[in-house]
Tab-separated table of C-alpha atoms in Angstrom:
chain	number	residue	atom	x	y	z
A	1	MET	CA	16.449	-13.550	10.851
A	2	THR	CA	18.234	-10.288	9.999
A	3	LEU	CA	20.139	-10.029	6.600
A	4	ALA	CA	22.445	-7.153	6.788
A	5	LYS	CA	22.884	-6.902	2.816
A	6	LYS	CA	21.628	-5.017	-0.285
A	7	LEU	CA	22.394	-7.168	-3.226
A	8	THR	CA	23.489	-5.842	-6.800
A	9	GLN	CA	22.277	-6.480	-10.493
A	10	ASP	CA	24.546	-9.567	-10.971
A	11	ASP	CA	22.536	-11.318	-8.357
A	12	ILE	CA	19.343	-11.411	-10.139
A	13	THR	CA	17.564	-12.238	-13.209
A	14	THR	CA	14.093	-11.479	-13.968
A	15	THR	CA	12.404	-11.751	-17.460
A	16	GLY	CA	11.807	-8.091	-18.139
A	17	ALA	CA	12.734	-5.404	-15.824
A	18	THR	CA	11.127	-5.327	-12.377
A	19	GLY	CA	11.479	-3.091	-9.455
A	20	LEU	CA	10.482	0.445	-8.457
A	21	CYS	CA	13.391	3.538	-9.621
A	22	GLU	CA	14.474	6.126	-7.631
A	23	GLY	CA	12.012	9.128	-6.570
A	24	ALA	CA	9.398	5.809	-5.574
A	25	GLY	CA	7.343	6.941	-1.761
A	26	LEU	CA	6.924	4.105	0.531
A	27	ARG	CA	4.975	4.438	4.018
A	28	THR	CA	6.854	3.854	6.701
A	29	PRO	CA	5.922	4.434	10.891
A	30	CYS	CA	7.867	7.193	10.257
A	31	GLY	CA	6.114	8.994	6.990
A	32	GLU	CA	6.857	8.277	3.334
A	33	ARG	CA	10.253	7.470	2.358
A	34	LYS	CA	11.534	7.248	-0.872
A	35	VAL	CA	12.937	3.750	-1.932
A	36	GLU	CA	16.739	4.653	-2.450
A	37	TYR	CA	16.373	5.002	1.085
A	38	ILE	CA	14.988	2.043	2.421
A	39	ARG	CA	17.281	0.208	3.741
A	40	THR	CA	17.338	-3.703	5.202
A	41	GLY	CA	14.948	-3.993	8.688
A	42	ASP	CA	13.135	-0.762	8.077
A	43	LEU	CA	9.469	-1.394	8.197
A	44	VAL	CA	7.103	-0.782	5.506
A	45	VAL	CA	3.211	-0.276	5.423
A	46	THR	CA	1.750	-3.206	3.046
A	47	ARG	CA	-2.003	-3.414	2.091
A	48	ASP	CA	-2.623	-6.975	3.847
A	49	ASN	CA	-0.252	-7.282	7.027
A	50	GLY	CA	0.195	-3.896	8.401
A	51	LEU	CA	4.275	-3.251	9.186
A	52	GLN	CA	6.464	-5.397	7.362
A	53	ALA	CA	10.398	-5.464	7.599
A	54	VAL	CA	11.689	-5.435	4.700
A	55	ARG	CA	14.571	-8.639	4.303
A	56	LEU	CA	16.401	-8.312	1.538
A	57	ILE	CA	17.039	-5.024	-1.219
A	58	TRP	CA	18.118	-5.860	-5.106
A	59	THR	CA	19.031	-3.216	-7.373
A	60	LYS	CA	19.467	-3.930	-11.035
A	61	THR	CA	20.838	-0.523	-12.759
A	62	VAL	CA	20.259	-0.932	-17.029
A	63	THR	CA	22.888	1.240	-18.589
A	64	GLU	CA	22.063	3.985	-21.054
A	65	ALA	CA	23.805	1.015	-24.218
A	66	GLU	CA	21.763	-1.601	-22.443
A	67	VAL	CA	18.235	0.249	-22.706
A	68	THR	CA	19.102	1.295	-26.546
A	69	ALA	CA	19.943	-2.027	-27.397
A	70	ASP	CA	16.341	-3.159	-25.850
A	71	PRO	CA	14.138	-0.281	-25.229
A	72	SER	CA	11.853	-2.950	-22.992
A	73	LEU	CA	14.267	-2.111	-20.293
A	74	ALA	CA	13.240	1.542	-20.067
A	75	PRO	CA	10.904	2.084	-16.959
A	76	VAL	CA	7.184	2.479	-18.134
A	77	VAL	CA	6.003	5.882	-16.754
A	78	LEU	CA	2.409	6.143	-14.927
A	79	GLU	CA	0.868	9.761	-15.045
A	80	PRO	CA	-0.656	11.017	-11.377
A	81	ARG	CA	-4.007	9.200	-11.247
A	82	ALA	CA	-3.265	7.059	-14.147
A	83	ILE	CA	-4.931	4.065	-12.564
A	84	GLY	CA	-7.550	5.995	-10.253
A	85	PRO	CA	-7.551	8.583	-7.431
A	86	MET	CA	-4.151	8.956	-5.548
A	87	MET	CA	-2.881	6.103	-7.730
A	88	PRO	CA	-0.288	7.045	-8.305
A	89	GLN	CA	-0.243	10.275	-6.246
A	90	ARG	CA	2.331	11.598	-8.602
A	91	ALA	CA	4.473	10.336	-11.828
A	92	PHE	CA	5.839	7.507	-10.910
A	93	ARG	CA	8.182	4.976	-12.794
A	94	VAL	CA	8.536	1.185	-12.526
A	95	GLY	CA	10.239	-1.953	-14.766
A	96	GLY	CA	7.635	-3.020	-17.014
A	97	ALA	CA	7.270	-6.422	-15.769
A	98	HIS	CA	6.497	-5.689	-12.573
A	99	ARG	CA	2.979	-6.169	-11.270
A	100	LEU	CA	0.695	-3.675	-9.779
A	101	LEU	CA	-2.419	-4.532	-8.160
A	102	VAL	CA	-5.346	-2.531	-10.451
A	103	PRO	CA	-8.955	-2.535	-8.780
A	104	GLY	CA	-11.191	-4.837	-10.732
A	105	TRP	CA	-13.428	-1.056	-10.936
A	106	ARG	CA	-10.667	-0.014	-13.880
A	107	LEU	CA	-10.736	-3.065	-15.421
A	108	GLN	CA	-13.604	-3.317	-18.853
A	109	ASP	CA	-13.907	-7.621	-18.422
A	110	GLU	CA	-13.229	-8.153	-14.475
A	111	GLU	CA	-16.201	-8.159	-11.115
A	112	ASP	CA	-15.627	-4.574	-9.176
A	113	HIS	CA	-14.089	-6.260	-6.122
A	114	VAL	CA	-11.435	-8.659	-8.007
A	115	ASN	CA	-8.340	-6.252	-7.853
A	116	CYS	CA	-5.681	-8.271	-10.588
A	117	LEU	CA	-1.573	-7.779	-10.487
A	118	ILE	CA	-0.681	-7.088	-14.128
A	119	PRO	CA	2.711	-6.337	-15.770
A	120	ALA	CA	2.685	-2.622	-15.855
A	121	ARG	CA	4.076	-2.564	-19.841
A	122	ASP	CA	0.233	-4.794	-19.774
A	123	VAL	CA	-1.434	-1.888	-18.712
A	124	ASP	CA	-2.920	-0.034	-21.717
A	125	GLY	CA	-2.097	3.858	-21.525
A	126	VAL	CA	0.700	4.032	-20.153
A	127	SER	CA	3.886	5.432	-21.441
A	128	LEU	CA	6.400	3.242	-21.653
A	129	GLY	CA	8.992	5.477	-21.824
A	130	SER	CA	9.890	5.491	-25.739
A	131	ASP	CA	9.634	9.391	-26.090
A	132	ALA	CA	12.571	10.071	-23.470
A	133	PRO	CA	16.046	9.598	-24.413
A	134	PRO	CA	17.887	6.511	-23.328
A	135	ALA	CA	19.440	7.083	-19.669
A	136	GLU	CA	20.866	4.511	-16.858
A	137	VAL	CA	17.970	3.476	-14.890
A	138	VAL	CA	18.308	1.448	-10.867
A	139	TYR	CA	15.661	-0.993	-10.160
A	140	TYR	CA	15.253	-1.862	-6.589
A	141	ASN	CA	13.086	-5.162	-5.820
A	142	ILE	CA	12.074	-5.019	-2.182
A	143	VAL	CA	12.242	-8.525	-0.667
A	144	PHE	CA	9.486	-9.552	2.349
A	145	ASP	CA	9.251	-12.576	4.369
A	146	GLU	CA	6.388	-13.508	1.853
A	147	PRO	CA	5.120	-11.570	-1.309
A	148	GLN	CA	3.567	-8.569	-0.576
A	149	VAL	CA	1.213	-5.224	-1.764
A	150	PHE	CA	2.583	-2.257	-0.971
A	151	CYS	CA	1.972	1.049	-2.012
A	152	ALA	CA	4.604	3.276	-3.963
A	153	SER	CA	4.185	7.048	-4.501
A	154	GLY	CA	0.562	5.880	-3.634
A	155	MET	CA	0.181	3.111	-6.573
A	156	PRO	CA	-0.284	-0.439	-4.905
A	157	VAL	CA	2.594	-2.601	-6.135
A	158	GLU	CA	3.599	-6.161	-6.045
A	159	SER	CA	6.870	-6.785	-3.538
A	160	PHE	CA	9.467	-9.449	-4.845
A	161	ASN	CA	7.757	-12.821	-5.159
A	162	PRO	CA	10.150	-15.616	-6.125
A	163	SER	CA	10.433	-18.895	-8.726
A	164	GLU	CA	12.369	-21.305	-8.695
A	165	ASP	CA	13.893	-19.668	-12.378
A	166	THR	CA	14.860	-16.708	-11.037
A	167	LEU	CA	16.927	-19.198	-7.992
A	168	GLY	CA	17.982	-20.880	-10.729
A	169	SER	CA	20.438	-17.587	-12.187
A	170	ALA	CA	21.259	-16.399	-9.043
A	171	PRO	CA	24.596	-17.347	-7.424
A	172	LYS	CA	24.741	-19.233	-4.477
A	173	GLU	CA	25.465	-17.370	-1.976
A	174	VAL	CA	21.770	-15.560	-2.809
A	175	GLN	CA	19.671	-18.656	-3.639
A	176	ASP	CA	20.701	-19.475	0.373
A	177	GLU	CA	19.114	-16.684	1.647
A	178	LEU	CA	16.414	-16.363	-0.821
A	179	ARG	CA	15.436	-20.372	0.431
A	180	SER	CA	15.871	-19.036	4.137
A	181	LEU	CA	13.449	-16.488	3.213
A	182	PHE	CA	10.906	-18.723	1.631
A	183	PRO	CA	11.625	-22.495	3.081
A	184	ASP	CA	9.122	-24.227	1.239
A	185	LEU	CA	9.880	-23.081	-2.328
A	186	GLY	CA	10.411	-26.184	-4.357
A	187	LYS	CA	11.011	-26.725	-8.412
A	188	GLU	CA	8.127	-26.494	-9.503
A	189	PRO	CA	5.928	-23.260	-10.440
A	190	GLU	CA	3.067	-24.170	-7.941
A	191	ASP	CA	5.475	-24.589	-5.617
A	192	ALA	CA	6.284	-20.589	-5.599
A	193	PRO	CA	4.772	-18.486	-2.608
A	194	GLU	CA	0.738	-18.368	-3.726
A	195	PRO	CA	-0.058	-14.439	-4.718
A	196	ARG	CA	-2.892	-12.687	-2.733
A	197	TYR	CA	-4.553	-11.582	-5.565
A	198	LYS	CA	-5.722	-12.771	-9.850
A	199	ARG	CA	-2.880	-12.191	-11.995
A	200	ARG	CA	-3.164	-11.264	-15.201
A	201	THR	CA	-1.296	-10.099	-18.660
A	202	ARG	CA	-2.826	-7.652	-20.841
A	203	ALA	CA	-5.639	-5.666	-19.082
A	204	SER	CA	-8.645	-3.827	-21.278
A	205	TYR	CA	-8.566	-1.018	-19.334
A	206	THR	CA	-8.231	2.536	-20.017
A	207	PRO	CA	-6.678	5.458	-17.451
A	208	THR	CA	-7.981	8.399	-16.792
A	209	PHE	CA	-6.008	11.751	-15.939
A	210	ALA	CA	-7.172	13.944	-14.030
C-alpha cells in the first residue's frame, strides 16, 4: 500500500504536542536526512526491524499565539548527550508528549536492561523551552506499518502509535487510512498496537551533560 500525501495539523488531535521538530536527523540508507525532508515511501532505519518505509507523515503547526496561551505546546529541548553517549548527538527539539526510549541504566528505579518509553516532558532536567520567546513550531509525526523506535539525531524515539481517541477525533479520510495501516485497531485501549517497550510517565532521572 502506498499513501501518497502528507496530512496537516487539522488531521490529528493529541493530548499535548507530539512529533519531531525541524532539523531532527533520521537515519536512512542514504545517510542522515532531516525530518522535514522525509517523504512517504522513504526508508528509515529502525531499532528492531531494520529498514521500514514511512507510510504517513502528519504535520502539526502550533502558532506563536497558541504557544503563548499554552506554554506546554512549546518543544522540549534536549542538549547533546542529555540522555547518554550520543543521545542526542546535538541539540534536539521534540514535542513534550512525544516518547523517548530511555535506557534503564539512566533510570534510578529500573533494572539496567529495562528500557522505557517516557514522554519528553517527564524526563527530569530537560529544558521545556520556557526561556525562549514563543514562536511558531511545526511538529512532524512519522507513521510506519506498525509502531517503531528509530533514532532522531541519535536519540531513540517512538514513531506514531495510534489509539481510538486519536482516530475518533480525525476526519473520516484519515481514519480510513489509519485503519488500513492498523486493521486490528478496535475501540478499547488494549486494542491499540502493543508497545515494544515499557511505558512510563515521570522518570527518576538526572541527565548528565558532557
